[in-house]
XYZ file of C-alpha atoms in Angstrom:
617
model
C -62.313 74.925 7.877
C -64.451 77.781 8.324
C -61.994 80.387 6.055
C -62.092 78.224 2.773
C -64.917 78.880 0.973
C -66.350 76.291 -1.106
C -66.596 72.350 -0.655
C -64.311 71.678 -2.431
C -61.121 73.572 -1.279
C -62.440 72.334 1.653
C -61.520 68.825 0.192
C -58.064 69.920 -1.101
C -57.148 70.973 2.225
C -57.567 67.627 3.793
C -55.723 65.678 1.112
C -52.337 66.580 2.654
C -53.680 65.796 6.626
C -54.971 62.792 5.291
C -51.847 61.569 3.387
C -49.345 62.797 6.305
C -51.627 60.442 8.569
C -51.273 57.945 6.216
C -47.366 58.137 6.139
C -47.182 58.497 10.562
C -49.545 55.163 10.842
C -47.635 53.515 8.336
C -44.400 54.929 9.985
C -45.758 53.429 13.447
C -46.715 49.854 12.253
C -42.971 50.045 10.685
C -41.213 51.021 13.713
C -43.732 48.263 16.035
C -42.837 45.284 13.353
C -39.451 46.422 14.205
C -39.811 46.230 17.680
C -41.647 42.782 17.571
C -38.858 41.723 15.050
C -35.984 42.765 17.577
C -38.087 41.297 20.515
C -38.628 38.012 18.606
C -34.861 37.662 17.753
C -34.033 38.701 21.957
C -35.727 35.573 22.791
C -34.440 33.857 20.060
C -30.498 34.365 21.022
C -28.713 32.133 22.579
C -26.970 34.635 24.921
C -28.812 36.044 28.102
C -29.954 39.147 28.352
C -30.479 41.490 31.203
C -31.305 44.825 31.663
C -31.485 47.320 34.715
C -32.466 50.754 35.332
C -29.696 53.081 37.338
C -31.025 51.491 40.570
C -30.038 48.331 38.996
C -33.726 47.159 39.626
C -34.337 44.481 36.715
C -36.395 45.723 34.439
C -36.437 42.598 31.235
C -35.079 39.614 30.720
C -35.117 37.177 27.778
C -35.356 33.377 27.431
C -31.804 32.320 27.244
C -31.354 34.369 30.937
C -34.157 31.958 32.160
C -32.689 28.555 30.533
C -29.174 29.819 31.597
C -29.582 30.818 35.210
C -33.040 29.098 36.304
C -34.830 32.100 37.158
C -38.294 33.257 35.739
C -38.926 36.535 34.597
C -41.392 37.282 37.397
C -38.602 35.940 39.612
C -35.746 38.416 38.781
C -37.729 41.511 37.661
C -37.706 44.234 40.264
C -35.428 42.696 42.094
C -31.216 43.445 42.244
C -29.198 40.760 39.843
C -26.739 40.233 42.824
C -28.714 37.815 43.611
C -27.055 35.630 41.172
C -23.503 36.019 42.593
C -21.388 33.360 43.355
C -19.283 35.234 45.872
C -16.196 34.107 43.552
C -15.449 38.247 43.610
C -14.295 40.159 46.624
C -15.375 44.196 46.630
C -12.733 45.424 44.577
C -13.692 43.149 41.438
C -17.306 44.673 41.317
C -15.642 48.485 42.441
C -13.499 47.778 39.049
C -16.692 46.949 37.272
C -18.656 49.513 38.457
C -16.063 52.278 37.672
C -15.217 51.109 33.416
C -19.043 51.571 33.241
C -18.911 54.846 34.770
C -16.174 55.925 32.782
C -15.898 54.013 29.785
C -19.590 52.637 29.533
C -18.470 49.175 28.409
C -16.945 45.982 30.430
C -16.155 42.982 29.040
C -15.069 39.803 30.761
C -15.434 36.294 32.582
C -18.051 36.056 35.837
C -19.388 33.303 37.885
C -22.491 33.273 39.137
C -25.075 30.795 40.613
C -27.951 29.139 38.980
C -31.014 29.093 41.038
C -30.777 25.338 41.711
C -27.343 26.099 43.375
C -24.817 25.230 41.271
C -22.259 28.072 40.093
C -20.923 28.448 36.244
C -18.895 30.818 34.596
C -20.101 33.301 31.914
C -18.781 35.894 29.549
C -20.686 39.094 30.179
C -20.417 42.222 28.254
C -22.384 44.966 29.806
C -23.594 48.727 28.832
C -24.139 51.821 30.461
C -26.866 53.948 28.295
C -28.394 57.140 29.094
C -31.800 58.035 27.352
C -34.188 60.555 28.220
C -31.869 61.486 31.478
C -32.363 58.139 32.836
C -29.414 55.353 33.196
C -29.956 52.250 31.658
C -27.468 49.103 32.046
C -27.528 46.090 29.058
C -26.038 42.925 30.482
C -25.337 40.522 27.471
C -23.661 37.391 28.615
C -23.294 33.465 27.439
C -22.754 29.916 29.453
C -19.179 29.226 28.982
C -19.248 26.418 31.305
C -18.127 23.799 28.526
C -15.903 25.626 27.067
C -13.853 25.832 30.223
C -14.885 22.118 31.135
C -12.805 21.849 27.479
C -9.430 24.210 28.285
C -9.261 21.989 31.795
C -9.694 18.731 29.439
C -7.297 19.780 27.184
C -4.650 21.057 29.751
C -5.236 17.276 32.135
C -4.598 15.823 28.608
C -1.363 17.530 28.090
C -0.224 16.212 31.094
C -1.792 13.043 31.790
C -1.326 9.834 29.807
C -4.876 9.799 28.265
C -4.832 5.488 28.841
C -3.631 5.161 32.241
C -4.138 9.227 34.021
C -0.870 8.671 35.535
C 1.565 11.889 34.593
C 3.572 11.304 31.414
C 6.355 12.112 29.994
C 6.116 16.388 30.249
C 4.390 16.140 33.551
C 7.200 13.833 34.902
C 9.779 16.344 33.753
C 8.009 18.709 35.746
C 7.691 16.885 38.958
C 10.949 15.524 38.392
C 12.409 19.140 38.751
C 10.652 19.725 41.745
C 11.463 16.958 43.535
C 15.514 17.319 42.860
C 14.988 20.869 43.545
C 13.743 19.962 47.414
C 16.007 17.398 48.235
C 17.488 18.385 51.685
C 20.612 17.669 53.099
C 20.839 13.434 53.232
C 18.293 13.051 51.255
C 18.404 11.117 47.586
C 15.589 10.600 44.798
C 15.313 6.823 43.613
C 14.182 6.789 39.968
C 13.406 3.560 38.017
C 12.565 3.055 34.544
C 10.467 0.033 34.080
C 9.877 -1.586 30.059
C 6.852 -4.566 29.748
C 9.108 -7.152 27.799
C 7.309 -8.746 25.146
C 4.002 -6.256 25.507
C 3.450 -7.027 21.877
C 3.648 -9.992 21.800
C 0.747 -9.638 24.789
C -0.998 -7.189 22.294
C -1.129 -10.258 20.017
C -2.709 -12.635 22.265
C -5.117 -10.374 23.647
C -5.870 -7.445 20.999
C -5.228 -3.935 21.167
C -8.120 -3.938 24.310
C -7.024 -6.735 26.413
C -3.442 -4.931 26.203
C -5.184 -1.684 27.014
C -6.766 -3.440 30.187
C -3.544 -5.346 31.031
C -1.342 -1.903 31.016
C -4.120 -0.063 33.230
C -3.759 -2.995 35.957
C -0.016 -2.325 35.912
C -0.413 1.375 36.057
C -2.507 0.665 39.469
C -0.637 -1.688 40.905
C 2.546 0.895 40.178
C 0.454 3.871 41.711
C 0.005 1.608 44.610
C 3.758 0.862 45.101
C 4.608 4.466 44.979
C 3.450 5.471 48.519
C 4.240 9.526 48.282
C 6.706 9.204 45.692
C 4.980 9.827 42.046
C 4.569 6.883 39.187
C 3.826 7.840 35.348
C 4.230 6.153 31.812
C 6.567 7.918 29.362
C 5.686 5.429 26.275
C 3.716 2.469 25.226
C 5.376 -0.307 27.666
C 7.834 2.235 29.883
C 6.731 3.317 32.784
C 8.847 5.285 35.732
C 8.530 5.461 39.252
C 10.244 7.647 41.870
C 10.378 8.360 45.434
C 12.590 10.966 47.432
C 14.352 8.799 50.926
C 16.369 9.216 53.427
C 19.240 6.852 53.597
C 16.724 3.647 52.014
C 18.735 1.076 49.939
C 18.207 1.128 46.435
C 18.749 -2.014 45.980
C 16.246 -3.611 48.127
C 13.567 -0.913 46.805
C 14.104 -2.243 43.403
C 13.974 -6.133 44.343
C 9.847 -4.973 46.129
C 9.112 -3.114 42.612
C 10.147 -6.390 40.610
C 8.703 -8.550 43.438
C 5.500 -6.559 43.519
C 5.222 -6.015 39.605
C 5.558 -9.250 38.426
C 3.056 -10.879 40.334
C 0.614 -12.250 38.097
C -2.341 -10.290 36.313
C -5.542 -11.718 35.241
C -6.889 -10.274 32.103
C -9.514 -11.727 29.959
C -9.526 -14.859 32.162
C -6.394 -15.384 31.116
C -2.976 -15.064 33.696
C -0.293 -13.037 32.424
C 2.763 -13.590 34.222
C 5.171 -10.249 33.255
C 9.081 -9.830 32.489
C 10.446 -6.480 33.089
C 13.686 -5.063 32.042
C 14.789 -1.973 34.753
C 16.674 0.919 34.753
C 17.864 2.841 37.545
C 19.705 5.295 39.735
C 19.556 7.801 42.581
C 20.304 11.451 42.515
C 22.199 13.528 43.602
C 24.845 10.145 43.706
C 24.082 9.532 39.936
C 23.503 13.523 38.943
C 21.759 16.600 39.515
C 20.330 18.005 36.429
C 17.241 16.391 35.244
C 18.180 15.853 31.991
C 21.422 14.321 33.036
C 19.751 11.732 35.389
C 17.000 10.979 32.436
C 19.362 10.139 30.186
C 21.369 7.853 32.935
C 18.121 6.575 33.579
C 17.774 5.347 30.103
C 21.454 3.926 29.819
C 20.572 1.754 32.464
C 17.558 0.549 30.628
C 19.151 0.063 27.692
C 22.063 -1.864 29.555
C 19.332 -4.155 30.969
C 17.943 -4.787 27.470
C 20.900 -5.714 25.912
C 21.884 -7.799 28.583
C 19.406 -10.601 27.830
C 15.785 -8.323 29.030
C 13.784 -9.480 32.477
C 16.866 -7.772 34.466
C 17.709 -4.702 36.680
C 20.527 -2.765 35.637
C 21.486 0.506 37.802
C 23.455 3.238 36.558
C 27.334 2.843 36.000
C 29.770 5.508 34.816
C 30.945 2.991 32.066
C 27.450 2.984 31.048
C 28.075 6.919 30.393
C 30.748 6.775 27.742
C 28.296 7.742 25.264
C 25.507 9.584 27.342
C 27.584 12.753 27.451
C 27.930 12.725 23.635
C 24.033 11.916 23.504
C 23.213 14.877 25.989
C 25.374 17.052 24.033
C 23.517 16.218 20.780
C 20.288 16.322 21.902
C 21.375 20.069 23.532
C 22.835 20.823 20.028
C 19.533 19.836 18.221
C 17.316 21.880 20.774
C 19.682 25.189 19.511
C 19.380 24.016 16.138
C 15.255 24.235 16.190
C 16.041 28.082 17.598
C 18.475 29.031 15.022
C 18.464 29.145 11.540
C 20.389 27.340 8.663
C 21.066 23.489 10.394
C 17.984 22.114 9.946
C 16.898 22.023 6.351
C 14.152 19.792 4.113
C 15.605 18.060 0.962
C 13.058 16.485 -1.417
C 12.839 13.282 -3.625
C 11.086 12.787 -6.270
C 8.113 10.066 -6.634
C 8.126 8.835 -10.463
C 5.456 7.194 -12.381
C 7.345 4.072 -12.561
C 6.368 3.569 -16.449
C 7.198 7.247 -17.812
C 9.473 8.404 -15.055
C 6.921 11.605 -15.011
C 6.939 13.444 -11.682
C 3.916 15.063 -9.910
C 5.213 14.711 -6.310
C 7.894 15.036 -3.686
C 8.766 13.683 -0.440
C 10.128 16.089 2.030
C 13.145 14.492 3.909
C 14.474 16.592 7.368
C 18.405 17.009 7.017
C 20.471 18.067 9.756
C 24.050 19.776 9.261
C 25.671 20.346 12.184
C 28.552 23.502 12.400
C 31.118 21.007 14.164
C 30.113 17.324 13.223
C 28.734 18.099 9.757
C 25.851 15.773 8.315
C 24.061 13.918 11.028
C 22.125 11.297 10.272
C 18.260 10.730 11.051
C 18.724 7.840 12.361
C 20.972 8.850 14.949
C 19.054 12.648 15.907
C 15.360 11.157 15.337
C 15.623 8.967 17.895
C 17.405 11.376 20.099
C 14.269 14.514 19.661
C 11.835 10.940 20.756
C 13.963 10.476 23.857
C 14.486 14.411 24.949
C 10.890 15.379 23.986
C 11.694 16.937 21.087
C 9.800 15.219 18.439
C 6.451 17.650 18.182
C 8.604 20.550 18.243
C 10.957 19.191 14.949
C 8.134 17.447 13.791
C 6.127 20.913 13.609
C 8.911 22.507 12.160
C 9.168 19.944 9.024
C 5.301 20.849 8.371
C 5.663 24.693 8.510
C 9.057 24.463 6.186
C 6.771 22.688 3.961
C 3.885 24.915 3.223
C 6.357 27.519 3.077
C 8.258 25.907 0.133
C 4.817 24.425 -0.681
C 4.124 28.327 -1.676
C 6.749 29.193 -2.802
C 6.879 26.686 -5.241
C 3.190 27.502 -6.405
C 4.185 31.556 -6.508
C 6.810 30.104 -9.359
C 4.256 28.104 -11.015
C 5.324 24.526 -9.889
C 2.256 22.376 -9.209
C 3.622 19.119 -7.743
C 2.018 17.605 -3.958
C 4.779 17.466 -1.118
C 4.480 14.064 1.185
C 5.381 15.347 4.933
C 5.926 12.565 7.578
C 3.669 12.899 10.686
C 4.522 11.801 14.117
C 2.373 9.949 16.583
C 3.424 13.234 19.181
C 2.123 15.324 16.648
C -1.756 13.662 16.638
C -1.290 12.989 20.254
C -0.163 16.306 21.963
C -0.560 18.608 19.179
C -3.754 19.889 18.354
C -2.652 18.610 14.427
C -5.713 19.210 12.375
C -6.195 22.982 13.510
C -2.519 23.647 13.052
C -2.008 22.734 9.718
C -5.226 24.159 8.516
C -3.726 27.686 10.151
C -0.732 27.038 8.567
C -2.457 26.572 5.212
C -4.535 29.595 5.309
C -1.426 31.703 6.512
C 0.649 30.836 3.447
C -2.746 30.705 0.752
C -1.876 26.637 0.066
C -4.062 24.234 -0.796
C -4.949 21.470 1.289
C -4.468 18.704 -2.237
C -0.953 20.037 -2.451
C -0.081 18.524 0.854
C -0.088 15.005 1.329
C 0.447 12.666 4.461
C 2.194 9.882 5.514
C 1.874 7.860 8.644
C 3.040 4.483 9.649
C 1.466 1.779 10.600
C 2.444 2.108 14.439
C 0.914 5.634 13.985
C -2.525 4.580 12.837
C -2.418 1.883 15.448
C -1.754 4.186 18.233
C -4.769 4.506 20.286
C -3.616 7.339 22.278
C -4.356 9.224 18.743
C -8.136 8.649 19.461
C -10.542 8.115 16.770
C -7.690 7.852 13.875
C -10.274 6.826 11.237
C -12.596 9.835 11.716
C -9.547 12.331 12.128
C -8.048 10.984 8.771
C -11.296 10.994 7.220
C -11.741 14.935 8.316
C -8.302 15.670 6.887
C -8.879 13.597 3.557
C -12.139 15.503 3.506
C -10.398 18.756 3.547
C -8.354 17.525 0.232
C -5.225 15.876 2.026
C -4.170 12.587 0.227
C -3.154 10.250 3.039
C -0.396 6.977 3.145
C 0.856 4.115 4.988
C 4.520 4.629 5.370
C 6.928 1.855 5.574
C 4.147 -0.690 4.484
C 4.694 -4.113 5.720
C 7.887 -4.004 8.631
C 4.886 -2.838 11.232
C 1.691 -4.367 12.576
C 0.310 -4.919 8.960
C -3.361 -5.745 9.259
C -5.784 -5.984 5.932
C -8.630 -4.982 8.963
C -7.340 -1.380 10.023
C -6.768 -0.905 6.109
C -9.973 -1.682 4.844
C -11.451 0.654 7.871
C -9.614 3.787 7.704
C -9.404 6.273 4.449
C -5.730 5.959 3.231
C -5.134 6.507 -0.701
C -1.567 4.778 -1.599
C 0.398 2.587 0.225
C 4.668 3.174 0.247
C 6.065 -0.576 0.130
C 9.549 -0.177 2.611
C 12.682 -0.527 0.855
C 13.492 -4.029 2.499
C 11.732 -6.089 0.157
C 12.863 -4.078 -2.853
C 16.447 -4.402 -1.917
C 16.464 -7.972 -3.063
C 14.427 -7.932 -6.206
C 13.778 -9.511 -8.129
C 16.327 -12.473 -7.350
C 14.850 -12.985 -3.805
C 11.900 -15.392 -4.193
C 10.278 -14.346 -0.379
C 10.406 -10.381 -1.365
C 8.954 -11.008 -4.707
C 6.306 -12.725 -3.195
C 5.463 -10.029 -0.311
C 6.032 -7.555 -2.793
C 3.353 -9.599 -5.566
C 1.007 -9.930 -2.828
C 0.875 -6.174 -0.821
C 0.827 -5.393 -4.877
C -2.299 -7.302 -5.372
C -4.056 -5.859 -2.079
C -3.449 -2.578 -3.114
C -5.423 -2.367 -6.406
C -8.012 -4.728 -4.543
C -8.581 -1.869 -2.557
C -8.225 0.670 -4.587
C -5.232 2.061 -3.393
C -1.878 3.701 -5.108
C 1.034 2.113 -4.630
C 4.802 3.474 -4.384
C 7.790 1.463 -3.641
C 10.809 3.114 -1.794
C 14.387 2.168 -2.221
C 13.800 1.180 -6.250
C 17.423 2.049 -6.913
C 18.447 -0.329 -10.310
C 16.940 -1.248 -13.654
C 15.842 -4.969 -12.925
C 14.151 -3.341 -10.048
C 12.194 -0.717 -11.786
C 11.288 -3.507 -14.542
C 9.848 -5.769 -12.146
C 7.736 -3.694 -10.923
C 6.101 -2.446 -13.783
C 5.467 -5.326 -15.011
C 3.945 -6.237 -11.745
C 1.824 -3.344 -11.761
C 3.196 -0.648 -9.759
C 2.433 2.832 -10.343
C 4.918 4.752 -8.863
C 8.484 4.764 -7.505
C 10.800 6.342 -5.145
C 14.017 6.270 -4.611
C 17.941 6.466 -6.201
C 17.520 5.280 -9.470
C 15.657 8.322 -11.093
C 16.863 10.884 -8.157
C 18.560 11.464 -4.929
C 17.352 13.746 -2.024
C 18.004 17.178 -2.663
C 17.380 20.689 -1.786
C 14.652 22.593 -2.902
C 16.068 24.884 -5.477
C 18.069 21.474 -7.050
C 15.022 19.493 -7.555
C 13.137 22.235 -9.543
C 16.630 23.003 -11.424
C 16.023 18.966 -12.060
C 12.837 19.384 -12.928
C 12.820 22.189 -15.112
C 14.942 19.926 -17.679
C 18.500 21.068 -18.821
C 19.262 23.488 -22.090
C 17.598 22.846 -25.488
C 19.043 19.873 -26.965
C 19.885 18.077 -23.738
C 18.354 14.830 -22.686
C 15.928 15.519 -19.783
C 16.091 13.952 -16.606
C 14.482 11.103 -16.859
C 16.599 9.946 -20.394
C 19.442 10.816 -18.802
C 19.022 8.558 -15.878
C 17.547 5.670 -18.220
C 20.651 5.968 -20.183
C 22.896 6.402 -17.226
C 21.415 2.982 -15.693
C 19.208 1.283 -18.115
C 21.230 -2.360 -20.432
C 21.223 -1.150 -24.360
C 17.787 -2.958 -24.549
C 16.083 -0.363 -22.778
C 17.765 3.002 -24.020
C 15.259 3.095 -27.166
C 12.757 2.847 -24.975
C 13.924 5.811 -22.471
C 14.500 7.312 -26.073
C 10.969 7.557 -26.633
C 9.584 7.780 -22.963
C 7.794 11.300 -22.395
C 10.008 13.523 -20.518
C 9.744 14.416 -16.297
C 8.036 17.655 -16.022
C 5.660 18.478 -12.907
C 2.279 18.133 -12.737
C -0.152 18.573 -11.175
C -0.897 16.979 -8.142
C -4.038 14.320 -8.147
């Protein structure tokens, strides 16, 4: 700096050079940790990367692209990525691809391409175009979707297979069913049979749940066999169907080979099981031509066979139809009633702490109220949705109703846990757990304010899968989960002391009789005994006098159900119930002691704390 005189401006002139250096070198390390950092975490993703110059020469790669597709860096850089093509896509898929980078400079979507050891897989790719410096760049981003489509095929064979057997159930049998009346050609009939294992529990007793796994996969075999281009499949535990389209072949004689062939002995566990079969059948278009109409036929016929003494064939008869029409009719009627709105509607009762009569939780009941017949019972329409393949469908609509009310009571400032039913359909086709978590989030309830119950054939059902570590997930998640109907299924101390259930609902039958009937007070003493043993709540259903209610709290009980303190009733009635009458008035729960209670116990009821809702435990 010749034109500064003196040293020291000299000095004070490089100051600022100096500092500005300072700054760009700090600047540059910056922006090359950056780079390293955004290098580092390349490598580090799970999702390939790929990128290409305008040639589409290769120009990088990272280490997911190698572990996904086999290839090297040094083997894919410089050279063209076609090279991993399956040859899944004709011309005008890459032309498409090609063009929405052109013009829109971003594609999306599924590709397969072709490892380097040979085998193909599909990927998601989402792909680039950048221009920097007047050069083209393309960024391939893509991941291995391979098991997540191994998954959709899983869960789609599993929707249509019977997940013990493989053979087609009941959906996938409605399906070929169709097809197969659809094709008939002129002469030709379909021969359907409906085949029921008599006695299969009895079987499942000898031999455990496994050895009646292994005995109902031999018979699904030996049934595939017998089919020979027709199509076999198992609707249900023990029924299994079997048809085949023919020309002019007697019925009769095809059903005396299927008994013939079936009953031949099995050997299972070293043991040989000799089966009875009850059977069911007809031939369309002689016996019908809509499928529904010849399933339901197909089931009189059963159901002929069973009441006929079991271990018989029984073919279709019109005088077996004199109540299939009304049944078809129903079943049609119920199917409109899930689409429309106002038949179908969820009453509630009341679970009472059997001491106080206090209330922190409801059970929600499905009522149906038909425009023409009026009320129809569940008895007579449950069984009807299990036969028609209706059952996931109503049972899904029961659970949504609920966390709807379930909010709606919460918005109002009601705190009080409703008990929904769950099917076996619903944890066997229905993707359950995911469901009713959506349908939680969507209405903001919480998962403690929903409880479950399940009976005992439910937990038993292995076509549920892993029933301990699904209830176990949905406890986890806050759900309080029950054995419904306690002690009139496959009771069994072993599955309860395995699998996380919180109360237990004794079934009305052996309350009916108490406390006169020696044998129910006994059952009733000892389930009673089990369930504080292991640690469990207990509520008995049907309680619907005094002597009742008394017995079982001085037996221990905690809790109580049924029409002593309150009758199923619609949602805005059981909070009117709850909620207590004007000032003055008894509340509920006086009012019912007094109503049923001998002079003895009024004072009590007197001085009993009054039903009010609480909060759920």
């Amino acid at each position: 700096m010749p034109w500064l005189p003196g040293l020291e401006l000299r000095l004070c002139a490089l100051i600022p050079v100096i500092l500005a250096g300072a700054d760009i070198l700090r600047l540059m390390r910056r922006l090359h940790l950056r780079r390293e950092l955004l290098e580092a975490a390349v490598h580090l993703s799970s999702d390939g990367l790929l990128i290409s110059d305008s040639q589409n020469k290769v120009l990088a790669v990272n280490a997911a692209f190698s572990r996904i597709t086999g290839y090297a860096p040094e083997e894919i850089i410089g050279r063209n990525p076609s090279l991993l093509s399956s040859g899944r896509h004709d011309e005008d898929f890459y032309r498409r691809y090609w063009q929405a980078l052109a013009v829109h400079g971003y594609w999306e979507g599924e590709v397969w391409n072709r490892r380097k050891q040979g085998d193909e897989y599909p990927e998601w790719l989402r792909a680039r175009r950048m221009e920097r410096a007047g050069e083209v760049f393309h960024i391939a981003l893509f991941s291995d979707i391979s098991r997540h489509k191994a998954r959709e095929e899983d869960l789609q064979r599993i929707g249509l297979e019977d997940t013990l057997t493989g053979l087609p159930n009941r959906r996938r049998l409605s399906d070929l069913m169709v097809s197969r009346l659809g094709s008939l050609r002129a002469g030709e009939a379909l021969d359907l049979a409906l085949i029921d294992i008599d006695a299969l529990k009895s079987i499942n007793d000898s031999l455990g749940t496994e050895g009646g796994d292994r005995l109902l996969k031999l018979f699904a075999r030996r049934l595939t066999e017998l089919a020979r281009g027709g199509v076999a499949g198992r609707i249900g535990g023990d029924e299994f169907v079997i048809l085949r389209t023919t020309a002019g072949g007697d019925h009769g004689e095809w059903i005396e080979e299927l008994r013939s062939t079936l009953t031949q002995p099995l050997e299972v566990d070293d043991q040989i099981l000799h089966l009875a079969l009850s059977i069911g059948s007809c031939r369309a278009p002689e016996d019908g031509r809509d499928p529904e109409v010849v399933m339901q036929r197909l089931e009189s016929a059963l159901y002929a066979a069973k009441r006929h003494g079991r271990n018989i064939d029984m073919r279709f008869q019109p005088a077996l139809d004199s109540g299939a029409d009304l049944q078809l009719g129903l079943a049609n009627d119920l199917r409109a009633a899930l689409e429309s709105h106002g038949q179908l509607q969820l009453h509630y009762q009341c679970q009472h702490q059997a001491s106080t009569g206090k209330v922190s939780s409801v059970e929600a009941l499905l009522r149906w109220q038909h425009p023409l017949r009026g009320p129809v019972s569940p008895a007579d329409f449950v069984p009807l949705a299990e036969r028609h393949g209706l059952m996931l469908r109503l049972g899904n609509w029961v659970l949504r109703e609920a966390v709807q009310q379930q909010a709606n009571w919460r918005r109002a400032g009601h705190r009080l846990c409703i008990w929904v039913n769950v099917s076996a359909l619903q944890l066997i086709q229905g993707n359950f757990e995911a469901s009713l978590a959506a349908l939680l989030l969507e209405y903001d309830v919480p998962a403690d304010s929903i409880g479950l119950e399940l009976t005992e054939s439910v937990l038993l059902d292995e076509r549920a899968g892993d029933i301990s570590r699904r209830l176990a997930t949905l406890r986890s998640r806050g759900h309080q989960i029950a054995v419904d109907d306690f002690g009139t299924g496959y009771s069994s101390l072993s599955y309860l002391k395995d699998l996380p259930v919180d109360k237990l609902k004794l079934d009305r039958a052996f309350i009916r009789s108490l406390p006169g009937e020696r044998s129910d007070a006994a059952i009733t003493m000892a389930v009673l005994a089990m369930a504080k043993g292991l640690g469990m709540e207990m509520i008995a259903e049907g309680v619907e006098t005094a002597e009742q209610r008394e017995y079982l709290v001085s037996h221990g009980c905690g809790w109580i159900q049924g029409f002593y303190f309150s009758r199923p009733a619609p949602a805005a009635d059981v909070i009117e119930r709850l909620n207590g009458y004007e000032s003055g008035q008894l509340s509920i729960f006086q009012r019912e002691m007094a109503r049923h209670s001998p002079p003895q116990m009024r004072a009590c009821a007197g001085n009993s704390q009054s039903a009010s809702v609480t909060s759920a435990s």
